[in-house]
mmCIF file of C-alpha atoms in Angstrom:
data_model
loop_
_atom_site.group_PDB
_atom_site.id
_atom_site.type_symbol
_atom_site.label_atom_id
_atom_site.label_comp_id
_atom_site.label_asym_id
_atom_site.label_seq_id
_atom_site.Cartn_x
_atom_site.Cartn_y
_atom_site.Cartn_z
ATOM 1 C CA MET I 1 -26.932 91.116 95.915
ATOM 2 C CA ARG I 2 -26.583 91.699 99.671
ATOM 3 C CA ARG I 3 -25.379 88.096 99.979
ATOM 4 C CA VAL I 4 -22.919 88.804 97.141
ATOM 5 C CA LEU I 5 -21.498 91.765 99.095
ATOM 6 C CA GLU I 6 -21.312 89.670 102.258
ATOM 7 C CA LEU I 7 -19.262 87.057 100.406
ATOM 8 C CA ALA I 8 -17.047 89.648 98.699
ATOM 9 C CA ARG I 9 -16.000 91.181 102.048
ATOM 10 C CA LYS I 10 -14.358 87.886 103.037
ATOM 11 C CA GLY I 11 -11.587 88.337 100.457
ATOM 12 C CA ARG I 12 -8.154 89.887 100.942
ATOM 13 C CA THR I 13 -7.649 90.751 97.300
ATOM 14 C CA SER I 14 -5.426 93.851 97.003
ATOM 15 C CA PRO I 15 -4.556 95.096 94.408
ATOM 16 C CA ASN I 16 -7.602 93.367 92.905
ATOM 17 C CA PRO I 17 -11.230 94.280 93.703
ATOM 18 C CA MET I 18 -13.367 92.334 96.162
ATOM 19 C CA VAL I 19 -15.893 90.241 94.233
ATOM 20 C CA GLY I 20 -18.631 87.894 95.362
ATOM 21 C CA ALA I 21 -20.976 85.824 93.191
ATOM 22 C CA VAL I 22 -24.226 83.909 93.695
ATOM 23 C CA LEU I 23 -25.933 81.616 91.162
ATOM 24 C CA VAL I 24 -29.714 81.253 91.466
ATOM 25 C CA LYS I 25 -31.921 78.761 89.617
ATOM 26 C CA ASN I 26 -35.672 78.343 90.093
ATOM 27 C CA GLY I 27 -35.518 80.543 93.197
ATOM 28 C CA ARG I 28 -32.756 78.514 94.876
ATOM 29 C CA VAL I 29 -29.052 79.211 95.336
ATOM 30 C CA VAL I 30 -27.061 76.594 93.410
ATOM 31 C CA GLY I 31 -23.577 78.059 93.779
ATOM 32 C CA GLU I 32 -21.666 80.743 95.686
ATOM 33 C CA GLY I 33 -18.127 82.045 95.592
ATOM 34 C CA TYR I 34 -15.814 84.968 96.212
ATOM 35 C CA HIS I 35 -12.362 86.128 95.169
ATOM 36 C CA HIS I 36 -10.047 85.056 98.016
ATOM 37 C CA LYS I 37 -6.734 86.568 96.932
ATOM 38 C CA ALA I 38 -4.995 88.093 93.908
ATOM 39 C CA GLY I 39 -3.908 85.309 91.577
ATOM 40 C CA LEU I 40 -6.642 82.912 92.719
ATOM 41 C CA PRO I 41 -9.935 82.289 90.811
ATOM 42 C CA HIS I 42 -12.435 85.133 90.744
ATOM 43 C CA GLY I 43 -15.772 84.915 92.561
ATOM 44 C CA GLU I 44 -17.718 84.029 89.407
ATOM 45 C CA ILE I 45 -15.424 81.081 88.644
ATOM 46 C CA GLU I 46 -15.720 79.720 92.184
ATOM 47 C CA ALA I 47 -19.532 79.971 92.072
ATOM 48 C CA LEU I 48 -19.676 78.259 88.652
ATOM 49 C CA ARG I 49 -17.459 75.407 89.849
ATOM 50 C CA ARG I 50 -19.648 74.821 92.877
ATOM 51 C CA ALA I 51 -22.826 74.904 90.803
ATOM 52 C CA GLY I 52 -21.503 72.543 88.126
ATOM 53 C CA LYS I 53 -24.203 71.577 85.592
ATOM 54 C CA LYS I 54 -26.823 73.446 87.632
ATOM 55 C CA ALA I 55 -25.333 76.710 86.321
ATOM 56 C CA ARG I 56 -27.008 76.149 82.924
ATOM 57 C CA GLY I 57 -30.065 78.400 82.724
ATOM 58 C CA ALA I 58 -29.282 80.053 86.072
ATOM 59 C CA ASP I 59 -29.053 83.749 87.001
ATOM 60 C CA LEU I 60 -25.675 85.043 88.161
ATOM 61 C CA TYR I 61 -25.534 87.858 90.734
ATOM 62 C CA VAL I 62 -22.164 89.625 90.992
ATOM 63 C CA ASN I 63 -21.148 93.012 92.449
ATOM 64 C CA LEU I 64 -18.650 93.973 89.704
ATOM 65 C CA GLU I 65 -18.691 93.651 85.915
ATOM 66 C CA PRO I 66 -17.109 90.278 84.986
ATOM 67 C CA CYS I 67 -13.619 90.575 83.508
ATOM 68 C CA CYS I 68 -13.119 89.847 79.807
ATOM 69 C CA HIS I 69 -9.329 89.800 79.545
ATOM 70 C CA PHE I 70 -6.448 87.512 80.431
ATOM 71 C CA GLY I 71 -4.598 88.604 83.569
ATOM 72 C CA LYS I 72 -3.295 86.256 86.247
ATOM 73 C CA THR I 73 -6.465 84.234 85.575
ATOM 74 C CA PRO I 74 -8.558 83.606 82.397
ATOM 75 C CA PRO I 75 -11.562 85.833 81.521
ATOM 76 C CA CYS I 76 -14.682 85.272 83.634
ATOM 77 C CA THR I 77 -16.973 86.169 80.713
ATOM 78 C CA GLU I 78 -15.868 83.105 78.730
ATOM 79 C CA ALA I 79 -16.567 80.818 81.683
ATOM 80 C CA ILE I 80 -20.013 82.379 82.182
ATOM 81 C CA ILE I 81 -20.877 81.908 78.505
ATOM 82 C CA SER I 82 -19.588 78.307 78.445
ATOM 83 C CA ALA I 83 -21.596 77.429 81.577
ATOM 84 C CA GLY I 84 -24.854 78.455 79.901
ATOM 85 C CA VAL I 85 -25.833 81.181 82.367
ATOM 86 C CA LYS I 86 -29.089 82.835 81.271
ATOM 87 C CA LYS I 87 -28.897 86.234 82.985
ATOM 88 C CA VAL I 88 -26.267 88.295 84.819
ATOM 89 C CA ILE I 89 -27.278 90.869 87.456
ATOM 90 C CA VAL I 90 -24.401 93.256 88.214
ATOM 91 C CA GLY I 91 -23.964 95.941 90.859
ATOM 92 C CA MET I 92 -21.515 98.236 89.054
ATOM 93 C CA ARG I 93 -19.413 98.693 85.937
ATOM 94 C CA ASP I 94 -15.683 97.954 86.280
ATOM 95 C CA PRO I 95 -13.780 101.302 86.415
ATOM 96 C CA ASN I 96 -10.729 99.607 84.850
ATOM 97 C CA ARG I 97 -10.583 100.831 81.240
ATOM 98 C CA VAL I 98 -9.324 97.397 80.133
ATOM 99 C CA VAL I 99 -12.688 95.926 81.161
ATOM 100 C CA SER I 100 -15.199 98.765 81.528
ATOM 101 C CA GLY I 101 -18.299 97.984 79.398
ATOM 102 C CA LYS I 102 -16.492 95.314 77.362
ATOM 103 C CA GLY I 103 -17.513 92.524 79.723
ATOM 104 C CA PHE I 104 -21.176 93.532 79.381
ATOM 105 C CA ARG I 105 -20.939 93.695 75.580
ATOM 106 C CA GLN I 106 -19.365 90.253 75.337
ATOM 107 C CA LEU I 107 -22.101 88.710 77.488
ATOM 108 C CA LYS I 108 -24.894 90.378 75.506
ATOM 109 C CA LYS I 109 -23.294 89.385 72.194
ATOM 110 C CA ASN I 110 -23.625 85.765 73.320
ATOM 111 C CA GLY I 111 -27.300 86.042 74.182
ATOM 112 C CA ILE I 112 -26.983 86.591 77.939
ATOM 113 C CA ARG I 113 -29.306 89.179 79.477
ATOM 114 C CA VAL I 114 -27.488 91.778 81.568
ATOM 115 C CA MET I 115 -29.036 93.960 84.270
ATOM 116 C CA THR I 116 -26.854 96.600 85.968
ATOM 117 C CA GLY I 117 -27.052 99.001 88.901
ATOM 118 C CA THR I 118 -28.427 96.723 91.633
ATOM 119 C CA LEU I 119 -27.227 98.196 94.970
ATOM 120 C CA ARG I 120 -24.768 100.258 92.929
ATOM 121 C CA LYS I 121 -23.812 102.669 95.743
ATOM 122 C CA GLU I 122 -23.134 99.807 98.165
ATOM 123 C CA CYS I 123 -21.050 98.039 95.511
ATOM 124 C CA GLU I 124 -19.025 101.184 94.784
ATOM 125 C CA ARG I 125 -18.353 101.777 98.461
ATOM 126 C CA LEU I 126 -17.171 98.192 98.916
ATOM 127 C CA ASN I 127 -14.515 98.698 96.240
ATOM 128 C CA GLU I 128 -13.764 102.406 96.795
ATOM 129 C CA VAL I 129 -10.086 101.544 97.232
ATOM 130 C CA PHE I 130 -9.903 99.679 93.913
ATOM 131 C CA MET I 131 -11.874 102.397 92.127
ATOM 132 C CA LYS I 132 -9.441 105.141 93.111
ATOM 133 C CA PHE I 133 -6.363 103.020 92.457
ATOM 134 C CA VAL I 134 -7.296 102.011 88.887
ATOM 135 C CA ARG I 135 -8.402 105.548 88.007
ATOM 136 C CA THR I 136 -5.425 107.448 89.463
ATOM 137 C CA GLY I 137 -2.654 104.945 90.199
ATOM 138 C CA ASN I 138 -2.583 106.304 93.778
ATOM 139 C CA PRO I 139 -3.741 104.551 96.953
ATOM 140 C CA PHE I 140 -6.969 105.381 98.793
ATOM 141 C CA VAL I 141 -6.092 107.342 101.958
ATOM 142 C CA VAL I 142 -7.867 107.082 105.311
ATOM 143 C CA LEU I 143 -6.929 109.491 108.100
ATOM 144 C CA LYS I 144 -7.672 107.964 111.504
ATOM 145 C CA THR I 145 -7.488 109.680 114.875
ATOM 146 C CA ALA I 146 -8.869 109.258 118.389
ATOM 147 C CA ILE I 147 -10.023 112.257 120.415
ATOM 148 C CA SER I 148 -11.735 113.118 123.675
ATOM 149 C CA LEU I 149 -15.179 114.706 123.665
ATOM 150 C CA ASP I 150 -13.487 118.113 123.858
ATOM 151 C CA GLY I 151 -11.236 117.375 120.885
ATOM 152 C CA LYS I 152 -7.913 116.434 122.484
ATOM 153 C CA ILE I 153 -5.579 113.632 121.319
ATOM 154 C CA ALA I 154 -3.453 113.700 124.487
ATOM 155 C CA THR I 155 -3.086 115.424 127.853
ATOM 156 C CA ARG I 156 -0.836 118.471 128.307
ATOM 157 C CA SER I 157 1.943 116.091 129.403
ATOM 158 C CA GLY I 158 1.576 114.095 126.171
ATOM 159 C CA GLU I 159 -0.168 111.022 127.600
ATOM 160 C CA SER I 160 -2.447 109.452 124.978
ATOM 161 C CA GLN I 161 -2.672 105.739 125.816
ATOM 162 C CA TRP I 162 -5.481 105.079 125.915
ATOM 163 C CA ILE I 163 -8.105 107.684 125.049
ATOM 164 C CA THR I 164 -10.540 105.155 123.576
ATOM 165 C CA GLY I 165 -11.719 101.837 125.015
ATOM 166 C CA PRO I 166 -10.751 98.259 124.109
ATOM 167 C CA LYS I 167 -13.566 97.715 121.574
ATOM 168 C CA ALA I 168 -12.596 100.824 119.603
ATOM 169 C CA ARG I 169 -8.950 99.749 119.632
ATOM 170 C CA GLU I 170 -9.960 96.278 118.418
ATOM 171 C CA LYS I 171 -11.830 97.965 115.553
ATOM 172 C CA VAL I 172 -8.662 99.826 114.580
ATOM 173 C CA HIS I 173 -6.766 96.538 114.403
ATOM 174 C CA GLN I 174 -9.513 95.098 112.198
ATOM 175 C CA ILE I 175 -8.989 98.068 109.886
ATOM 176 C CA ARG I 176 -5.213 97.506 109.922
ATOM 177 C CA ASN I 177 -5.923 93.915 108.907
ATOM 178 C CA GLU I 178 -7.673 95.171 105.755
ATOM 179 C CA ILE I 179 -5.368 98.059 104.783
ATOM 180 C CA ASP I 180 -2.198 97.771 102.684
ATOM 181 C CA ALA I 181 -0.023 100.290 104.526
ATOM 182 C CA ILE I 182 0.058 102.390 107.677
ATOM 183 C CA VAL I 183 1.793 105.786 107.743
ATOM 184 C CA VAL I 184 3.219 107.608 110.766
ATOM 185 C CA GLY I 185 5.672 110.436 111.274
ATOM 186 C CA ALA I 186 8.981 110.248 113.116
ATOM 187 C CA GLY I 187 7.402 112.163 116.016
ATOM 188 C CA THR I 188 4.994 109.304 116.683
ATOM 189 C CA VAL I 189 7.890 106.825 116.549
ATOM 190 C CA VAL I 190 9.866 108.872 119.099
ATOM 191 C CA LYS I 191 6.900 109.482 121.415
ATOM 192 C CA ASP I 192 5.070 106.123 121.369
ATOM 193 C CA ASN I 193 7.629 103.633 119.946
ATOM 194 C CA PRO I 194 4.775 101.674 118.294
ATOM 195 C CA PHE I 195 5.045 98.306 116.534
ATOM 196 C CA LEU I 196 2.301 99.169 113.974
ATOM 197 C CA THR I 197 1.294 95.527 113.758
ATOM 198 C CA THR I 198 -2.160 93.934 113.565
ATOM 199 C CA ARG I 199 -3.260 92.379 116.849
ATOM 200 C CA LEU I 200 -6.667 90.701 116.840
ATOM 201 C CA ARG I 201 -8.337 89.093 119.837
ATOM 202 C CA LYS I 202 -9.956 86.401 117.715
ATOM 203 C CA LYS I 203 -7.213 83.793 117.518
ATOM 204 C CA SER I 204 -8.759 82.055 114.497
ATOM 205 C CA ALA I 205 -8.665 85.237 112.380
ATOM 206 C CA VAL I 206 -6.208 85.419 109.478
ATOM 207 C CA VAL I 207 -3.832 88.263 110.363
ATOM 208 C CA LYS I 208 -2.289 90.533 107.732
ATOM 209 C CA HIS I 209 0.210 93.132 108.908
ATOM 210 C CA PRO I 210 0.246 96.387 106.913
ATOM 211 C CA VAL I 211 3.399 97.756 105.332
ATOM 212 C CA ARG I 212 4.867 100.250 107.802
ATOM 213 C CA VAL I 213 5.696 103.638 106.246
ATOM 214 C CA ILE I 214 7.812 105.994 108.366
ATOM 215 C CA LEU I 215 8.031 109.673 107.404
ATOM 216 C CA ASP I 216 11.371 111.005 108.596
ATOM 217 C CA ASN I 217 12.855 113.953 106.776
ATOM 218 C CA GLN I 218 14.872 115.103 109.803
ATOM 219 C CA PHE I 219 16.306 111.646 110.679
ATOM 220 C CA LEU I 220 14.759 111.678 114.157
ATOM 221 C CA ALA I 221 13.441 108.110 114.424
ATOM 222 C CA PRO I 222 15.823 105.984 116.552
ATOM 223 C CA LEU I 223 17.074 103.022 114.525
ATOM 224 C CA LYS I 224 16.374 100.703 117.470
ATOM 225 C CA SER I 225 12.665 101.603 117.391
ATOM 226 C CA ASN I 226 10.071 98.832 117.263
ATOM 227 C CA VAL I 227 8.908 99.860 113.786
ATOM 228 C CA PHE I 228 12.261 98.820 112.322
ATOM 229 C CA LYS I 229 12.136 95.331 113.801
ATOM 230 C CA ASN I 230 11.149 92.235 111.816
ATOM 231 C CA ALA I 231 11.406 94.098 108.496
ATOM 232 C CA GLU I 232 11.917 90.736 106.776
ATOM 233 C CA THR I 233 8.409 89.564 107.753
ATOM 234 C CA GLN I 234 6.568 92.909 107.924
ATOM 235 C CA ARG I 235 7.785 95.287 105.261
ATOM 236 C CA VAL I 236 9.052 98.731 106.292
ATOM 237 C CA LEU I 237 9.377 101.742 103.979
ATOM 238 C CA TYR I 238 11.486 104.626 105.246
ATOM 239 C CA ALA I 239 10.336 107.793 103.442
ATOM 240 C CA THR I 240 12.903 110.579 103.571
ATOM 241 C CA GLY I 241 14.742 113.265 101.586
ATOM 242 C CA ARG I 242 17.905 113.307 99.492
ATOM 243 C CA LYS I 243 20.163 114.309 102.413
ATOM 244 C CA LEU I 244 19.869 110.930 104.134
ATOM 245 C CA PRO I 245 23.211 110.260 105.900
ATOM 246 C CA VAL I 246 25.188 107.349 104.474
ATOM 247 C CA SER I 247 25.560 105.714 107.909
ATOM 248 C CA ARG I 248 21.781 105.732 108.481
ATOM 249 C CA ARG I 249 21.141 104.395 104.979
ATOM 250 C CA LYS I 250 23.554 101.502 105.541
ATOM 251 C CA GLU I 251 22.029 100.577 108.912
ATOM 252 C CA LEU I 252 18.458 100.689 107.600
ATOM 253 C CA THR I 253 19.450 98.555 104.613
ATOM 254 C CA ARG I 254 21.145 96.066 106.943
ATOM 255 C CA ARG I 255 17.890 95.756 108.873
ATOM 256 C CA GLY I 256 15.965 95.001 105.670
ATOM 257 C CA VAL I 257 14.221 98.374 105.497
ATOM 258 C CA ASP I 258 13.338 99.743 102.037
ATOM 259 C CA ILE I 259 14.286 103.386 101.556
ATOM 260 C CA LEU I 260 12.165 105.853 99.584
ATOM 261 C CA ILE I 261 14.026 109.012 98.574
ATOM 262 C CA LEU I 262 11.270 111.547 97.921
ATOM 263 C CA LYS I 263 10.866 115.186 96.991
ATOM 264 C CA GLU I 264 10.634 117.653 99.859
ATOM 265 C CA LYS I 265 7.930 120.218 100.489
ATOM 266 C CA ASN I 266 7.575 122.757 103.316
ATOM 267 C CA GLY I 267 10.445 121.140 105.210
ATOM 268 C CA GLY I 268 8.955 117.649 105.078
ATOM 269 C CA VAL I 269 8.357 114.751 102.720
ATOM 270 C CA ASP I 270 6.206 115.621 99.692
ATOM 271 C CA LEU I 271 3.108 113.545 100.468
ATOM 272 C CA ARG I 272 1.833 113.587 96.893
ATOM 273 C CA HIS I 273 5.147 112.111 95.750
ATOM 274 C CA LEU I 274 4.828 109.543 98.549
ATOM 275 C CA LEU I 275 1.412 108.417 97.241
ATOM 276 C CA GLN I 276 2.802 108.070 93.750
ATOM 277 C CA ALA I 277 5.697 105.949 95.039
ATOM 278 C CA LEU I 278 3.349 103.723 97.060
ATOM 279 C CA GLY I 279 1.029 103.266 94.080
ATOM 280 C CA GLU I 280 3.977 102.166 91.941
ATOM 281 C CA ARG I 281 4.532 99.419 94.525
ATOM 282 C CA ASP I 282 0.911 98.182 94.226
ATOM 283 C CA ILE I 283 -0.042 99.624 97.612
ATOM 284 C CA THR I 284 -3.709 100.471 97.065
ATOM 285 C CA SER I 285 -4.778 101.722 100.518
ATOM 286 C CA VAL I 286 -3.129 103.746 103.273
ATOM 287 C CA LEU I 287 -4.091 104.399 106.885
ATOM 288 C CA ILE I 288 -2.569 107.565 108.367
ATOM 289 C CA GLU I 289 -2.113 107.189 112.119
ATOM 290 C CA GLY I 290 0.225 110.110 112.611
ATOM 291 C CA GLY I 291 0.175 112.958 115.058
ATOM 292 C CA ALA I 292 -1.313 116.422 114.644
ATOM 293 C CA GLU I 293 1.367 117.690 112.230
ATOM 294 C CA VAL I 294 1.191 114.709 109.868
ATOM 295 C CA ASN I 295 -2.622 114.875 109.924
ATOM 296 C CA ALA I 296 -2.588 118.569 109.028
ATOM 297 C CA SER I 297 0.020 118.061 106.298
ATOM 298 C CA ALA I 298 -2.006 115.249 104.733
ATOM 299 C CA LEU I 299 -5.166 117.359 104.613
ATOM 300 C CA GLU I 300 -3.323 120.409 103.285
ATOM 301 C CA ALA I 301 -1.709 118.262 100.576
ATOM 302 C CA GLY I 302 -5.168 117.119 99.483
ATOM 303 C CA ILE I 303 -4.362 113.414 99.686
ATOM 304 C CA VAL I 304 -7.029 112.342 102.225
ATOM 305 C CA ASP I 305 -10.121 110.548 100.893
ATOM 306 C CA LYS I 306 -11.804 109.469 104.124
ATOM 307 C CA VAL I 307 -11.599 110.424 107.796
ATOM 308 C CA LEU I 308 -12.191 108.008 110.655
ATOM 309 C CA ILE I 309 -12.525 109.706 114.042
ATOM 310 C CA PHE I 310 -13.049 107.828 117.290
ATOM 311 C CA VAL I 311 -14.567 110.016 120.011
ATOM 312 C CA ALA I 312 -14.231 108.938 123.641
ATOM 313 C CA PRO I 313 -16.710 110.045 126.355
ATOM 314 C CA ILE I 314 -14.030 111.842 128.370
ATOM 315 C CA LEU I 315 -13.030 115.486 128.863
ATOM 316 C CA ILE I 316 -9.315 116.325 129.011
ATOM 317 C CA GLY I 317 -9.143 120.127 128.862
ATOM 318 C CA GLY I 318 -6.090 122.350 128.939
ATOM 319 C CA LYS I 319 -4.983 124.936 126.405
ATOM 320 C CA ASP I 320 -1.679 123.059 126.004
ATOM 321 C CA ALA I 321 -3.321 119.675 125.358
ATOM 322 C CA PRO I 322 -2.982 118.979 121.607
ATOM 323 C CA GLY I 323 -5.835 118.553 119.145
ATOM 324 C CA PRO I 324 -5.859 116.240 116.110
ATOM 325 C CA LEU I 325 -4.713 118.905 113.616
ATOM 326 C CA GLY I 326 -1.529 120.945 113.879
ATOM 327 C CA GLY I 327 -0.054 123.350 111.358
ATOM 328 C CA LYS I 328 -1.155 126.954 111.032
ATOM 329 C CA GLY I 329 -4.817 126.130 110.551
ATOM 330 C CA ILE I 330 -7.302 128.181 108.565
ATOM 331 C CA ARG I 331 -8.175 131.885 108.860
ATOM 332 C CA ARG I 332 -11.805 131.675 107.768
ATOM 333 C CA LEU I 333 -14.483 129.041 108.366
ATOM 334 C CA ALA I 334 -15.246 129.041 104.656
ATOM 335 C CA SER I 335 -11.851 127.360 104.157
ATOM 336 C CA ALA I 336 -12.578 124.488 106.568
ATOM 337 C CA PHE I 337 -12.291 120.928 105.277
ATOM 338 C CA LYS I 338 -15.833 119.703 104.776
ATOM 339 C CA ILE I 339 -16.980 116.157 105.455
ATOM 340 C CA LYS I 340 -19.760 114.510 103.431
ATOM 341 C CA ASN I 341 -21.690 111.219 103.626
ATOM 342 C CA MET I 342 -20.972 111.047 107.342
ATOM 343 C CA THR I 343 -22.021 108.067 109.466
ATOM 344 C CA VAL I 344 -21.814 107.649 113.235
ATOM 345 C CA ASN I 345 -21.678 104.280 115.009
ATOM 346 C CA GLN I 346 -21.143 103.353 118.627
ATOM 347 C CA ILE I 347 -18.187 101.037 119.287
ATOM 348 C CA GLY I 348 -18.241 100.042 122.949
ATOM 349 C CA ASN I 349 -18.441 103.313 124.891
ATOM 350 C CA ASP I 350 -16.918 105.332 122.035
ATOM 351 C CA LEU I 351 -18.314 106.821 118.837
ATOM 352 C CA MET I 352 -16.838 106.104 115.408
ATOM 353 C CA ILE I 353 -17.411 108.941 112.933
ATOM 354 C CA GLU I 354 -16.717 108.112 109.301
ATOM 355 C CA GLY I 355 -16.919 110.528 106.389
ATOM 356 C CA TYR I 356 -15.400 111.621 103.104
ATOM 357 C CA ILE I 357 -13.470 114.798 102.314
#
């Protein structure tokens, strides 16, 4: 099953789940496969094709319950039954109500033994994005920030490039390569003029640029900013309110930028409405790389699922140097946002802290 998960991680499957499959017969692997991309064969089908006749009487290991319905591809359960597989070992049940439990029942009905729950937690974490999306229709949200050891995201003059080292920044670009969309506020656009692209050192890597989502309720982002360039090749969504000036709308449209007119809340874009709009566009995962105000708004709106904090071994100091969360903050410690299932890893000289709200 660990090999299955290793294979599954190779796919870029959004909005589908990541699925790997391994066929074993007489203690030997006879076929392997994984789901490469939405619309292409699922991992089970690829493994069965590679195994050929050796699949008959074999055991199939797969991280997610095999599908039993026609979508962009035929049902995997029918292929498994036709191939003569003897036993199926599965990590987790499919949370999609179209499939959930039905795939297992179809396999058992045809005399195939089914064993579930192998490395279940690892399998659920692998597809945490898919699980949230099919259950709620909203994307999985990761809030990422980089801070000094004393909790600052910039100096008192606003300098923030670069707090973390090159290996930590490379890790962020690896994450961008896996995420569907990246969200920033207009303040970040004004201050840093970022491109929000994926830049990987490994030249052989397949690069996927995330959809760029710009929050701009006050129409502050300059239209010549880097984030509005190349909208034809890297999609840009401009999230704003109903008072968007006609001239700005026309110029953004001319540049190929898609405009999202959203509800307003507390003087800004309603972030819950934003998630709903992104989910309707099959965007299953979002990385928030905003400043302190966007970070605070996202947490207060209750849309954040996971936090990713890079901590650099430097001290900045200064009462006017900003921290990662703006807004009014809390009055009592009992109201603090609590992090669970936290892990800490060293990336170069920096620490990467990962946890769930």
